[in-house]
GROMACS .gro file of N, CA and C in nm:
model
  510
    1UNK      N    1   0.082  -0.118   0.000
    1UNK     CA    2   0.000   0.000   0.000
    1UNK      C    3   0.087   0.125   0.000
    2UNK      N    4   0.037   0.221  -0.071
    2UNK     CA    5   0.109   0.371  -0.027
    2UNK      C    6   0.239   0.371  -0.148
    3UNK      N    7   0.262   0.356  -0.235
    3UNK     CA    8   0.382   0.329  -0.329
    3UNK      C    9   0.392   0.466  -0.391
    4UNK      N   10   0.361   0.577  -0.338
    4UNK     CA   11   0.357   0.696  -0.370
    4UNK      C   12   0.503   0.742  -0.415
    5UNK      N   13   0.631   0.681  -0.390
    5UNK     CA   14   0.738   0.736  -0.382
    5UNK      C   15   0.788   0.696  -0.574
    6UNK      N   16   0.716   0.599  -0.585
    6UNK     CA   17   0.718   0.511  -0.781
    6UNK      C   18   0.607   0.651  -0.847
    7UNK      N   19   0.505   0.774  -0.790
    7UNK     CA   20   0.460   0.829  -0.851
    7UNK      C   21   0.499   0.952  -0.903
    8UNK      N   22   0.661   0.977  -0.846
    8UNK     CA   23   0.703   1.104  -0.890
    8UNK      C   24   0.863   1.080  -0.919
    9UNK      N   25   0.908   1.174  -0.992
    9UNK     CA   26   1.089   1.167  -1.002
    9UNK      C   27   1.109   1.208  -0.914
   10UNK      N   28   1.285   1.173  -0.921
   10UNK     CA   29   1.310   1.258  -0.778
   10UNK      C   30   1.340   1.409  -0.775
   11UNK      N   31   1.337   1.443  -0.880
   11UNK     CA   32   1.328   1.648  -0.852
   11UNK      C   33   1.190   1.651  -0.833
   12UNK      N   34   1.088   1.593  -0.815
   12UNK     CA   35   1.005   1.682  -0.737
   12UNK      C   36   0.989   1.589  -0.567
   13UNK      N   37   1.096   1.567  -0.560
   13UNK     CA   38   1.127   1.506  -0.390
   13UNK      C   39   1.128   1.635  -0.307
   14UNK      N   40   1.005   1.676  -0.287
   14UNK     CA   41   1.015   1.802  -0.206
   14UNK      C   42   0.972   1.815  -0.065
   15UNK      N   43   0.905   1.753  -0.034
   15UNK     CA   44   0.819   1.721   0.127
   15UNK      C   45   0.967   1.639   0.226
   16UNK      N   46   0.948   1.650   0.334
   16UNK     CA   47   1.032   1.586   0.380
   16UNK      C   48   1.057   1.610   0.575
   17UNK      N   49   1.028   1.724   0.592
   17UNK     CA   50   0.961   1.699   0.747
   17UNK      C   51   0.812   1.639   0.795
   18UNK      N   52   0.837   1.676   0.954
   18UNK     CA   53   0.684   1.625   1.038
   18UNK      C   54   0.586   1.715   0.950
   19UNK      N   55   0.484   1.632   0.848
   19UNK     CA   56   0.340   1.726   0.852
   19UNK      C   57   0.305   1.727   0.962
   20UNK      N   58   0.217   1.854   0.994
   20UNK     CA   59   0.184   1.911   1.103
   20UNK      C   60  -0.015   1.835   1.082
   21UNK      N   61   0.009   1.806   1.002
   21UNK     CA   62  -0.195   1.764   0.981
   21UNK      C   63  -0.237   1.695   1.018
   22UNK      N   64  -0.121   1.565   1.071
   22UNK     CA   65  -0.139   1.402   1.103
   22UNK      C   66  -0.104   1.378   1.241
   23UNK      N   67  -0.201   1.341   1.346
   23UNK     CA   68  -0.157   1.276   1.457
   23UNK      C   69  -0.055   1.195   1.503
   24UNK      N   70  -0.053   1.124   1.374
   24UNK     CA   71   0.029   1.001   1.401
   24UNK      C   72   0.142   1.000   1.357
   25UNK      N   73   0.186   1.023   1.447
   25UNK     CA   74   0.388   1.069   1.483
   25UNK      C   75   0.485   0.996   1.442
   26UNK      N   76   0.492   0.849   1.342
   26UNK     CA   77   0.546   0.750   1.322
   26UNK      C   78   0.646   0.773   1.264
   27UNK      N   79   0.785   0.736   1.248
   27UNK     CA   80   0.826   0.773   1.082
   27UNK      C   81   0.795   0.696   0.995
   28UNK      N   82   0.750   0.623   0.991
   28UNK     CA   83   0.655   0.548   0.892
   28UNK      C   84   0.575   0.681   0.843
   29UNK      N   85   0.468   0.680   0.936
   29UNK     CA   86   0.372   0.833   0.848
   29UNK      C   87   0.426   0.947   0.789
   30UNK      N   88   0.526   0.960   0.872
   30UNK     CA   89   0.598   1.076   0.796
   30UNK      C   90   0.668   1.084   0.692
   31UNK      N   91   0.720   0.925   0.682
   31UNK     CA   92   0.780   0.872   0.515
   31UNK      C   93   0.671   0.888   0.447
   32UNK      N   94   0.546   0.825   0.481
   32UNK     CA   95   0.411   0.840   0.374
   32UNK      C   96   0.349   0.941   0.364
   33UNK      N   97   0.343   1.066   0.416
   33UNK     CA   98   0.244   1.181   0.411
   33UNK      C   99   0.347   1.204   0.337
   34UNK      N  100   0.471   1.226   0.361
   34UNK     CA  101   0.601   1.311   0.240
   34UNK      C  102   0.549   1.261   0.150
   35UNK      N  103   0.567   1.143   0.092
   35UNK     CA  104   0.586   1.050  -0.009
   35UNK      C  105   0.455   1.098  -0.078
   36UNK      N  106   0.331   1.099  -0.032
   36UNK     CA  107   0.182   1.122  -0.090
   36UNK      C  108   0.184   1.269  -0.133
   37UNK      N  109   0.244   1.371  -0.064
   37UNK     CA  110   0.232   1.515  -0.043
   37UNK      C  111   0.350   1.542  -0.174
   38UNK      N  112   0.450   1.463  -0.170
   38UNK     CA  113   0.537   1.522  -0.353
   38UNK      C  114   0.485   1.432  -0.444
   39UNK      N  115   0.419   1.313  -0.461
   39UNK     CA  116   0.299   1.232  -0.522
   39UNK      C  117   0.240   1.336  -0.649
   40UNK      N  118   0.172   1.399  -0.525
   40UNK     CA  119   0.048   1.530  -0.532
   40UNK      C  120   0.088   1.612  -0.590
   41UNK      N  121   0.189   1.643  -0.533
   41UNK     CA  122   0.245   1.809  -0.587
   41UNK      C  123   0.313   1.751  -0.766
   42UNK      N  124   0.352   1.649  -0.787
   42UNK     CA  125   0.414   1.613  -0.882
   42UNK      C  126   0.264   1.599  -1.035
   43UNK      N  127   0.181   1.507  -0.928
   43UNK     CA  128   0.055   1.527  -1.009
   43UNK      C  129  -0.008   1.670  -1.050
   44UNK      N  130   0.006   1.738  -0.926
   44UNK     CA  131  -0.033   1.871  -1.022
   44UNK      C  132   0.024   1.958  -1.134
   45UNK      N  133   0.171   1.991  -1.130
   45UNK     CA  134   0.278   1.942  -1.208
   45UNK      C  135   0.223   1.935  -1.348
   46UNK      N  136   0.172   1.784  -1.343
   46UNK     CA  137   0.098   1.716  -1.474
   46UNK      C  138  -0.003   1.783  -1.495
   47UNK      N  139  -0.145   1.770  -1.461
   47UNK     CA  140  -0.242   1.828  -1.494
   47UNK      C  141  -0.209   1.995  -1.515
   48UNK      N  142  -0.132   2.070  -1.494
   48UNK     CA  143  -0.087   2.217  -1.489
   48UNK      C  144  -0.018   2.223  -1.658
   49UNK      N  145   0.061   2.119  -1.661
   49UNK     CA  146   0.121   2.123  -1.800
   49UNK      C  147   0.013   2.070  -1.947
   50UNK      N  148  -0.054   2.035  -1.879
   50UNK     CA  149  -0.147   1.966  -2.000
   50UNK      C  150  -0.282   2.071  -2.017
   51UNK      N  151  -0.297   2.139  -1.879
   51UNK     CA  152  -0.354   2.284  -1.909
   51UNK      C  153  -0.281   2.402  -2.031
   52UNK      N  154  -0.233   2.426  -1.926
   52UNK     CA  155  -0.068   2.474  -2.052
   52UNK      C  156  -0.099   2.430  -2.172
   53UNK      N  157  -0.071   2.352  -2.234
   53UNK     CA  158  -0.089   2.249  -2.356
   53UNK      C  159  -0.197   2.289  -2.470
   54UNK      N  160  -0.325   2.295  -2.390
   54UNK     CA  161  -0.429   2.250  -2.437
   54UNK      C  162  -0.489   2.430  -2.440
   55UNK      N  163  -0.439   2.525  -2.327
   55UNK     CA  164  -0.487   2.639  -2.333
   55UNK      C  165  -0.369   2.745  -2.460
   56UNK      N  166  -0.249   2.656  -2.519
   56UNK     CA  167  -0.180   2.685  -2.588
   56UNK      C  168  -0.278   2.720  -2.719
   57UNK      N  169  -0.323   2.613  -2.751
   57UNK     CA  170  -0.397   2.593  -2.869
   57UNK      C  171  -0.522   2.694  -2.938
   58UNK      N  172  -0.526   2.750  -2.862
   58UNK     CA  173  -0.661   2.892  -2.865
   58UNK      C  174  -0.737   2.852  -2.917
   59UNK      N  175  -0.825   2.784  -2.891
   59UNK     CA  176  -0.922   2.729  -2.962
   59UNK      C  177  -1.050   2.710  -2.815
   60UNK      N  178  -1.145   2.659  -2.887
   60UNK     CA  179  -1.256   2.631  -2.745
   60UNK      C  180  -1.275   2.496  -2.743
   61UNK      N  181  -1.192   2.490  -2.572
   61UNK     CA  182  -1.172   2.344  -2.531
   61UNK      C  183  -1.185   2.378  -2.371
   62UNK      N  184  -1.199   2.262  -2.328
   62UNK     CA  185  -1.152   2.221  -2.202
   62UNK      C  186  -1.088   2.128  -2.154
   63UNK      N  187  -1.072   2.105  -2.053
   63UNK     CA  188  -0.976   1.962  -1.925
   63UNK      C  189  -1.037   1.966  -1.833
   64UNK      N  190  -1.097   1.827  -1.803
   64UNK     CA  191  -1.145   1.820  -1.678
   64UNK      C  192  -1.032   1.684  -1.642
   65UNK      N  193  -0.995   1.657  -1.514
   65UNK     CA  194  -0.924   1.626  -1.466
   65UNK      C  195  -0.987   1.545  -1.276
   66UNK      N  196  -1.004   1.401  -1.315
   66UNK     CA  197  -1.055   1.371  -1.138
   66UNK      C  198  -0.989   1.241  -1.124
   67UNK      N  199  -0.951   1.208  -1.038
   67UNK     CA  200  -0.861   1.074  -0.992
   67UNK      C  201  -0.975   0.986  -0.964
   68UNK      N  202  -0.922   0.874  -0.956
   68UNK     CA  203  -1.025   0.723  -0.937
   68UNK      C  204  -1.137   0.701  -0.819
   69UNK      N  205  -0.990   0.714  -0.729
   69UNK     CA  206  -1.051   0.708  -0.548
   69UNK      C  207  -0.892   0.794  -0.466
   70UNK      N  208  -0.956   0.844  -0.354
   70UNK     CA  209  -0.853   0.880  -0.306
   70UNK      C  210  -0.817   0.806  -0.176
   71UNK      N  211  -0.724   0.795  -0.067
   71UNK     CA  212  -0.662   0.788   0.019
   71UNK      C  213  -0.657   0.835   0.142
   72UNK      N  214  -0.654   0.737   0.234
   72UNK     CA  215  -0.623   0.805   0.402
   72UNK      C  216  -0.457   0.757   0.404
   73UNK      N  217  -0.415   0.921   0.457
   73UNK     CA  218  -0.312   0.908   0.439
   73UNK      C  219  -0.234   0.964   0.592
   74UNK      N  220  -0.299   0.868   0.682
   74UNK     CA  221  -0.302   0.918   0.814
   74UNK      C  222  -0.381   1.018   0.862
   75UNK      N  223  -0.460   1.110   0.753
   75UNK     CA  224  -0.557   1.188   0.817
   75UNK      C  225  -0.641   1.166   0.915
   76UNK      N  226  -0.727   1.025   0.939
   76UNK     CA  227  -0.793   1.049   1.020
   76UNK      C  228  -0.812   0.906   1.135
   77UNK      N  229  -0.744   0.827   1.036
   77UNK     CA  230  -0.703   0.664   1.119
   77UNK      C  231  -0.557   0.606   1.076
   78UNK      N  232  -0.470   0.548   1.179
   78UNK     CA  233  -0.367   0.491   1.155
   78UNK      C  234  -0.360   0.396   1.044
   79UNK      N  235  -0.342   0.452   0.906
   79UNK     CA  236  -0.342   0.369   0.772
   79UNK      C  237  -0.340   0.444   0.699
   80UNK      N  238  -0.274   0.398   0.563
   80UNK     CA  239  -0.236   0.430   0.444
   80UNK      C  240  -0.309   0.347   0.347
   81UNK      N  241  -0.360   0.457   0.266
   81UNK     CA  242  -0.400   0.317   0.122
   81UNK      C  243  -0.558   0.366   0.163
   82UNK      N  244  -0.642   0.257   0.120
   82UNK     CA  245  -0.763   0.257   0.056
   82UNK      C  246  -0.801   0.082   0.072
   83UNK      N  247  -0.951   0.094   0.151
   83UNK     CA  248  -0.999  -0.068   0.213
   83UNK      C  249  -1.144   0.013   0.202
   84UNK      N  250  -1.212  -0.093   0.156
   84UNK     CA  251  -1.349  -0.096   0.171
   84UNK      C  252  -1.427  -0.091   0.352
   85UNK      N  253  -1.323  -0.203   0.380
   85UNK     CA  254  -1.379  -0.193   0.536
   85UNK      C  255  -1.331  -0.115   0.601
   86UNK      N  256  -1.246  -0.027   0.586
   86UNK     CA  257  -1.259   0.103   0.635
   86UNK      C  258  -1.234   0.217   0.581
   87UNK      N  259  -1.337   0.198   0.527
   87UNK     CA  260  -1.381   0.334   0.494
   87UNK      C  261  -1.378   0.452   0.577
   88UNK      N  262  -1.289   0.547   0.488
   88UNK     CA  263  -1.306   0.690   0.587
   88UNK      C  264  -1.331   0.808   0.452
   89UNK      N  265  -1.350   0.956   0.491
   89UNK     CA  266  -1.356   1.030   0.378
   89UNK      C  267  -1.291   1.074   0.307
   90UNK      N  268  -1.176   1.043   0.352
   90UNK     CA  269  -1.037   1.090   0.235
   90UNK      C  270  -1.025   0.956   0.133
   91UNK      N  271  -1.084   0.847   0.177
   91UNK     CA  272  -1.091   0.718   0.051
   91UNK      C  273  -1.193   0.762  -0.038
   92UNK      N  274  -1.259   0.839  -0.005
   92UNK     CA  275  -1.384   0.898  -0.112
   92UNK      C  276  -1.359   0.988  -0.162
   93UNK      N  277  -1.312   1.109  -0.085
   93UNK     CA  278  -1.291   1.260  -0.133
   93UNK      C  279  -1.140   1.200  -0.287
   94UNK      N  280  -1.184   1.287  -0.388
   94UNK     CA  281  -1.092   1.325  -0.490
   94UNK      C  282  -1.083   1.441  -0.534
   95UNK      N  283  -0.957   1.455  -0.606
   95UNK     CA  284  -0.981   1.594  -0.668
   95UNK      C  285  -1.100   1.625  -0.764
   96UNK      N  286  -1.145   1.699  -0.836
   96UNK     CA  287  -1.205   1.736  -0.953
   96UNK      C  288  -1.172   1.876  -1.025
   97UNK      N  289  -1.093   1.878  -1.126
   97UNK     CA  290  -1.101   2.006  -1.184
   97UNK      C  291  -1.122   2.028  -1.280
   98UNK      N  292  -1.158   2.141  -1.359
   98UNK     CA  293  -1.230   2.124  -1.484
   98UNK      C  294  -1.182   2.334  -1.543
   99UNK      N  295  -1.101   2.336  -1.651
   99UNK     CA  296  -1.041   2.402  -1.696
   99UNK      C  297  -1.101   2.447  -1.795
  100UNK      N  298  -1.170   2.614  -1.845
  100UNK     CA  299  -1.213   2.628  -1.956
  100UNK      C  300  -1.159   2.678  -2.008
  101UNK      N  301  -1.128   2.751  -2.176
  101UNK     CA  302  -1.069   2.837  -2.253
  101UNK      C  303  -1.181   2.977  -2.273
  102UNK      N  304  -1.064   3.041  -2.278
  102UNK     CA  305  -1.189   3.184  -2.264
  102UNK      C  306  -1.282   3.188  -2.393
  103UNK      N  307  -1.266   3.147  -2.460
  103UNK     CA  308  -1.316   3.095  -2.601
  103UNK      C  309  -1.426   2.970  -2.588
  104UNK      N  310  -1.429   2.892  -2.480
  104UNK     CA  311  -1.538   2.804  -2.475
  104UNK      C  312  -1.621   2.914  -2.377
  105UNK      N  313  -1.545   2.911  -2.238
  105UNK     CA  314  -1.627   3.022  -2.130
  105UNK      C  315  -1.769   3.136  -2.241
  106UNK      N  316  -1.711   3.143  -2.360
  106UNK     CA  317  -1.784   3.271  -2.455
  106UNK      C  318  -1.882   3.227  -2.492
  107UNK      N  319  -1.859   3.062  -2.536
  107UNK     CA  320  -1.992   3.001  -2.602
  107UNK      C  321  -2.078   2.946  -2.525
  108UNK      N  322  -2.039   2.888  -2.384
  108UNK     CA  323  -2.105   2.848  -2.282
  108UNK      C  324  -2.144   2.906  -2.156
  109UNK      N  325  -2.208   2.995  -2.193
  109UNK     CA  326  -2.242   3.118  -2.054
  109UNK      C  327  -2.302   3.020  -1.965
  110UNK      N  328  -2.423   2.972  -1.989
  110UNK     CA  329  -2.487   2.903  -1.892
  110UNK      C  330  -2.404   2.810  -1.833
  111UNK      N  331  -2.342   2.711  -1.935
  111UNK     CA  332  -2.251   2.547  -1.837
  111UNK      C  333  -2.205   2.676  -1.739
  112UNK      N  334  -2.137   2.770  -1.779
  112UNK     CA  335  -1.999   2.820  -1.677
  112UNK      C  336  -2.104   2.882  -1.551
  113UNK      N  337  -2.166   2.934  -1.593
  113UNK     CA  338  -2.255   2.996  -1.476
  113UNK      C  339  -2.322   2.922  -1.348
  114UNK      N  340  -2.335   2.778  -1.423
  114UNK     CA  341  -2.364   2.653  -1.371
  114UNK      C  342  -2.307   2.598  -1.296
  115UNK      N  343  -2.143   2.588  -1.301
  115UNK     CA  344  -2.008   2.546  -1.261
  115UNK      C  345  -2.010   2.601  -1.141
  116UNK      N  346  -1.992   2.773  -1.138
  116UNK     CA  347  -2.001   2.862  -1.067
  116UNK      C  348  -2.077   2.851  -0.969
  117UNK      N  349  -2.193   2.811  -0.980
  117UNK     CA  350  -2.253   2.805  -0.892
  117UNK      C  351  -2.266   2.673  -0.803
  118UNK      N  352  -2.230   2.590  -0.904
  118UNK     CA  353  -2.251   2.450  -0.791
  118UNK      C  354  -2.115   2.409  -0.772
  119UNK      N  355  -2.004   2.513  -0.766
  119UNK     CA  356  -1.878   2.429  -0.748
  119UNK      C  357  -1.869   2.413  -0.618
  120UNK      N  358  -1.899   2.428  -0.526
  120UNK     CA  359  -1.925   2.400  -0.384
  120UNK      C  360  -2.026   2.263  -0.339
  121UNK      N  361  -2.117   2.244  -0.440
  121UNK     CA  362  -2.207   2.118  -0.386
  121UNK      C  363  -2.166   1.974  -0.376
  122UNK      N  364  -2.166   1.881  -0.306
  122UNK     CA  365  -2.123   1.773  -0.286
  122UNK      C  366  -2.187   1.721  -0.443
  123UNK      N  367  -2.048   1.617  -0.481
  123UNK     CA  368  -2.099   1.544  -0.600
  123UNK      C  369  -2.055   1.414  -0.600
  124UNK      N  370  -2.125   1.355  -0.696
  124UNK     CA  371  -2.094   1.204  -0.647
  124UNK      C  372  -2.035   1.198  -0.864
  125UNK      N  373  -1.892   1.134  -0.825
  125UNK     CA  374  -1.842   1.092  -0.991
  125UNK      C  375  -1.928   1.016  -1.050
  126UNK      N  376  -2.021   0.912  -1.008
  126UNK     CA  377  -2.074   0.808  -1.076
  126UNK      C  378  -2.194   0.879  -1.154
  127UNK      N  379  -2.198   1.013  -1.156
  127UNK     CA  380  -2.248   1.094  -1.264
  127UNK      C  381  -2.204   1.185  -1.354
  128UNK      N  382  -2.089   1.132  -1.370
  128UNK     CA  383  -1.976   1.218  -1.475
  128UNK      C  384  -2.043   1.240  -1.613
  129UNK      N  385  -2.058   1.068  -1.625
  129UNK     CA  386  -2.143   1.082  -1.771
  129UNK      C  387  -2.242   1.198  -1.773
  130UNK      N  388  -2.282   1.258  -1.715
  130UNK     CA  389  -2.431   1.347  -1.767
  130UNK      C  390  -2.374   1.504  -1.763
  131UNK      N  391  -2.247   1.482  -1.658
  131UNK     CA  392  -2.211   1.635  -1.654
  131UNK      C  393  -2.106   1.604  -1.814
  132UNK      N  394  -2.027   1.495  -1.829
  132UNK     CA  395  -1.945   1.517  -1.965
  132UNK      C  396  -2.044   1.546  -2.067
  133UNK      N  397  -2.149   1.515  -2.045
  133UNK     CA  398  -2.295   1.501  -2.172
  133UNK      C  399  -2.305   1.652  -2.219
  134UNK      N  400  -2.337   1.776  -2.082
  134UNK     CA  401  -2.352   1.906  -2.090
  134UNK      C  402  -2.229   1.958  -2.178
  135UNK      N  403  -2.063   1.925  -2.114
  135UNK     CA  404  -1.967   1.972  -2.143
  135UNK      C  405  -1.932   1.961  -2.358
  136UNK      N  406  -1.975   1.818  -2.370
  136UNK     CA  407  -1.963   1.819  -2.484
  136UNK      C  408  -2.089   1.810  -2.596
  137UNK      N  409  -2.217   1.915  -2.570
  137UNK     CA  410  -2.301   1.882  -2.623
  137UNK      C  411  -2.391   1.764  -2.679
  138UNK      N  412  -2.364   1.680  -2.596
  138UNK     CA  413  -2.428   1.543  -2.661
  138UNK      C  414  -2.517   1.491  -2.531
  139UNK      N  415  -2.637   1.453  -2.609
  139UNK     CA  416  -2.807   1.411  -2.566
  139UNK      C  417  -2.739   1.291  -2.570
  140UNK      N  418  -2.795   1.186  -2.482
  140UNK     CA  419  -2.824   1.058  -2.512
  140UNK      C  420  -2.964   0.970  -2.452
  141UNK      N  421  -3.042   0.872  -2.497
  141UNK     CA  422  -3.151   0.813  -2.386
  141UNK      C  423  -3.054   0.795  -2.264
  142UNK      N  424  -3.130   0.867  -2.160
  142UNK     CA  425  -3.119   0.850  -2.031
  142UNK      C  426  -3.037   0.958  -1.966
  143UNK      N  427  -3.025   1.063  -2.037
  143UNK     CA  428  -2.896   1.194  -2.004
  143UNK      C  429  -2.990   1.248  -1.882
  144UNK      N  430  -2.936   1.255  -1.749
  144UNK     CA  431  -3.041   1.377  -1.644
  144UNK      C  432  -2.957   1.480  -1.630
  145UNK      N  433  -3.038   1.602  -1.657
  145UNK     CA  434  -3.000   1.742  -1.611
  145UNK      C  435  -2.940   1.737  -1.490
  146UNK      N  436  -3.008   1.710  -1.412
  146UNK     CA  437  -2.991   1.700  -1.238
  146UNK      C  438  -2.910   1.602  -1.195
  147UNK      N  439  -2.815   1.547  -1.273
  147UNK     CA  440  -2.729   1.487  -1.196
  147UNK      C  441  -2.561   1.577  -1.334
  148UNK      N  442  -2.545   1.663  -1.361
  148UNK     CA  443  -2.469   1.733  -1.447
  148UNK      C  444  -2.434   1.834  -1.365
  149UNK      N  445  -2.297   1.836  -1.270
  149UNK     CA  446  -2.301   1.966  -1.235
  149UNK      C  447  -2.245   2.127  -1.299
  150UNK      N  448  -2.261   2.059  -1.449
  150UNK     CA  449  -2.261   2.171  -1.516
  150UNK      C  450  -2.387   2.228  -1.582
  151UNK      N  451  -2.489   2.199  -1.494
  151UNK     CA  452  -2.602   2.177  -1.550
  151UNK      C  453  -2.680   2.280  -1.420
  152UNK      N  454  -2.770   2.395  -1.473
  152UNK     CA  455  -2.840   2.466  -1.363
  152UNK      C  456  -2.955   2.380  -1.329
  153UNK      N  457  -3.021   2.255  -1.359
  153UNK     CA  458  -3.064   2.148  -1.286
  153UNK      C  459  -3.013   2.125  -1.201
  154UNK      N  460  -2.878   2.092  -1.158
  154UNK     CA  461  -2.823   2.002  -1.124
  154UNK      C  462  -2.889   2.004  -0.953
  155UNK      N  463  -2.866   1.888  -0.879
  155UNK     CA  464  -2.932   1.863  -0.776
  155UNK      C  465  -2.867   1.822  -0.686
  156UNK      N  466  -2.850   1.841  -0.563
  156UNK     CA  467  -2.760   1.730  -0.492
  156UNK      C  468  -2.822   1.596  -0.466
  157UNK      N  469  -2.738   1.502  -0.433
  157UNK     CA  470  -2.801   1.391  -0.381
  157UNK      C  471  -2.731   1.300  -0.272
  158UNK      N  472  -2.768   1.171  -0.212
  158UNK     CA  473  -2.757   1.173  -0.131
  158UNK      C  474  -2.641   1.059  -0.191
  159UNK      N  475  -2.529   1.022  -0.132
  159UNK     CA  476  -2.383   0.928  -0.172
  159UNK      C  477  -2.367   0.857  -0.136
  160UNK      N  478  -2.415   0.761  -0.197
  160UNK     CA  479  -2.409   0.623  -0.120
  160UNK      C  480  -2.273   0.512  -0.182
  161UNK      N  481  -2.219   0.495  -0.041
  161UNK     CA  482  -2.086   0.375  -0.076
  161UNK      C  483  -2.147   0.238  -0.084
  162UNK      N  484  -2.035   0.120  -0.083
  162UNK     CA  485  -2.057   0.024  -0.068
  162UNK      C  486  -2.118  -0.034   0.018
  163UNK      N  487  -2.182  -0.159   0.009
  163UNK     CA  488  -2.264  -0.237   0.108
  163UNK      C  489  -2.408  -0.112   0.202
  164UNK      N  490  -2.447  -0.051   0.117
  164UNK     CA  491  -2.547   0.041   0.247
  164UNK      C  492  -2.506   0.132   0.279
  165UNK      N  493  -2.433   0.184   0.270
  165UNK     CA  494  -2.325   0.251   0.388
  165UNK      C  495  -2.342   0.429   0.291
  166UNK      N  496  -2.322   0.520   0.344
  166UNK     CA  497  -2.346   0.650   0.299
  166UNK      C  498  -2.221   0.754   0.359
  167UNK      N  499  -2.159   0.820   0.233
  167UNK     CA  500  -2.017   0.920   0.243
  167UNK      C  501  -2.085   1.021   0.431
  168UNK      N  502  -2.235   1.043   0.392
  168UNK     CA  503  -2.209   1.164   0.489
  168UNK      C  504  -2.238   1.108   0.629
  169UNK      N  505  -2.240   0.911   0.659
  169UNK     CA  506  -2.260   0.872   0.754
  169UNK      C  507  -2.086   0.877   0.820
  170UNK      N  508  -1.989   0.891   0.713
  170UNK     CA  509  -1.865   0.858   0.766
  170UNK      C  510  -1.806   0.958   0.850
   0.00000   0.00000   0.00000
């Protein structure tokens, strides 16, 4: 578990004291919060350059950008990695970002206005499809407004994990 140190070169080996965020005083944790924390910083890195990239091109586009599942990384229980049976909210919480060109922002007043407004609402990924649906103009049977949070439908709902179990019971 935790192989975070295989996710970056070593020039971006930048973390390397006690995080101050984590209880757990180990050097074990402190090898792994480093290790996760230049991970991160290395990943952004990436997604920053492929912004770059893509906002090079002047044209009307975007990047949206969200990881799989994320990680307790000592935040809130002694463990690293990602387990179903214990579940905590940093195994759920991921990033999400979503990058426009001022050139799409022009043609899409509403998506952006939409964005804007619900970038604060809890979302659940397993409705990507309907918000990618808004992003790239395409209908399909079964597209819901209300689950698109680029969508002024859009709705919150309630997040349910594995076996029963619910993100805002954790």
């Amino acid at each position: 578990m935790g192989l975070y140190k295989k996710r970056y070169p070593e020039a971006f080996n930048y973390f390397s004291g006690v995080n101050e965020r984590t209880k757990f005083k180990t050097e074990y944790s402190k090898l792994k919060v480093n290790e996760y924390d230049n991970a991160v910083r290395y990943n952004d890195f990436v997604v920053r350059r492929i912004i770059e990239m893509v906002k090079g091109e002047n044209k009307s586009s975007f990047v949206v950008y969200f990881s799989d599942h994320g990680d307790e990384v000592f935040d809130t229980i002694d463990f690293v990695g990602h387990h179903g049976s214990k579940a905590t909210r940093p195994m759920h919480d991921v990033p999400f970002i979503a990058w426009f060109s001022e050139r799409y922002k022009k043609e899409n007043p509403a998506l952006i206005a939409a964005a804007f407004k619900n970038v604060k609402q809890p979302y659940a990924l397993e409705d990507f499809t309907h918000s990618f649906s808004d992003l790239i103009k395409v209908k399909f049977k079964g597209v819901d407004s209300t689950k698109s949070i680029f969508n002024k439908e859009f709705k919150v709902k309630t997040r349910q994990l594995r076996q029963g179990r619910f993100y805002d019971d954790l």
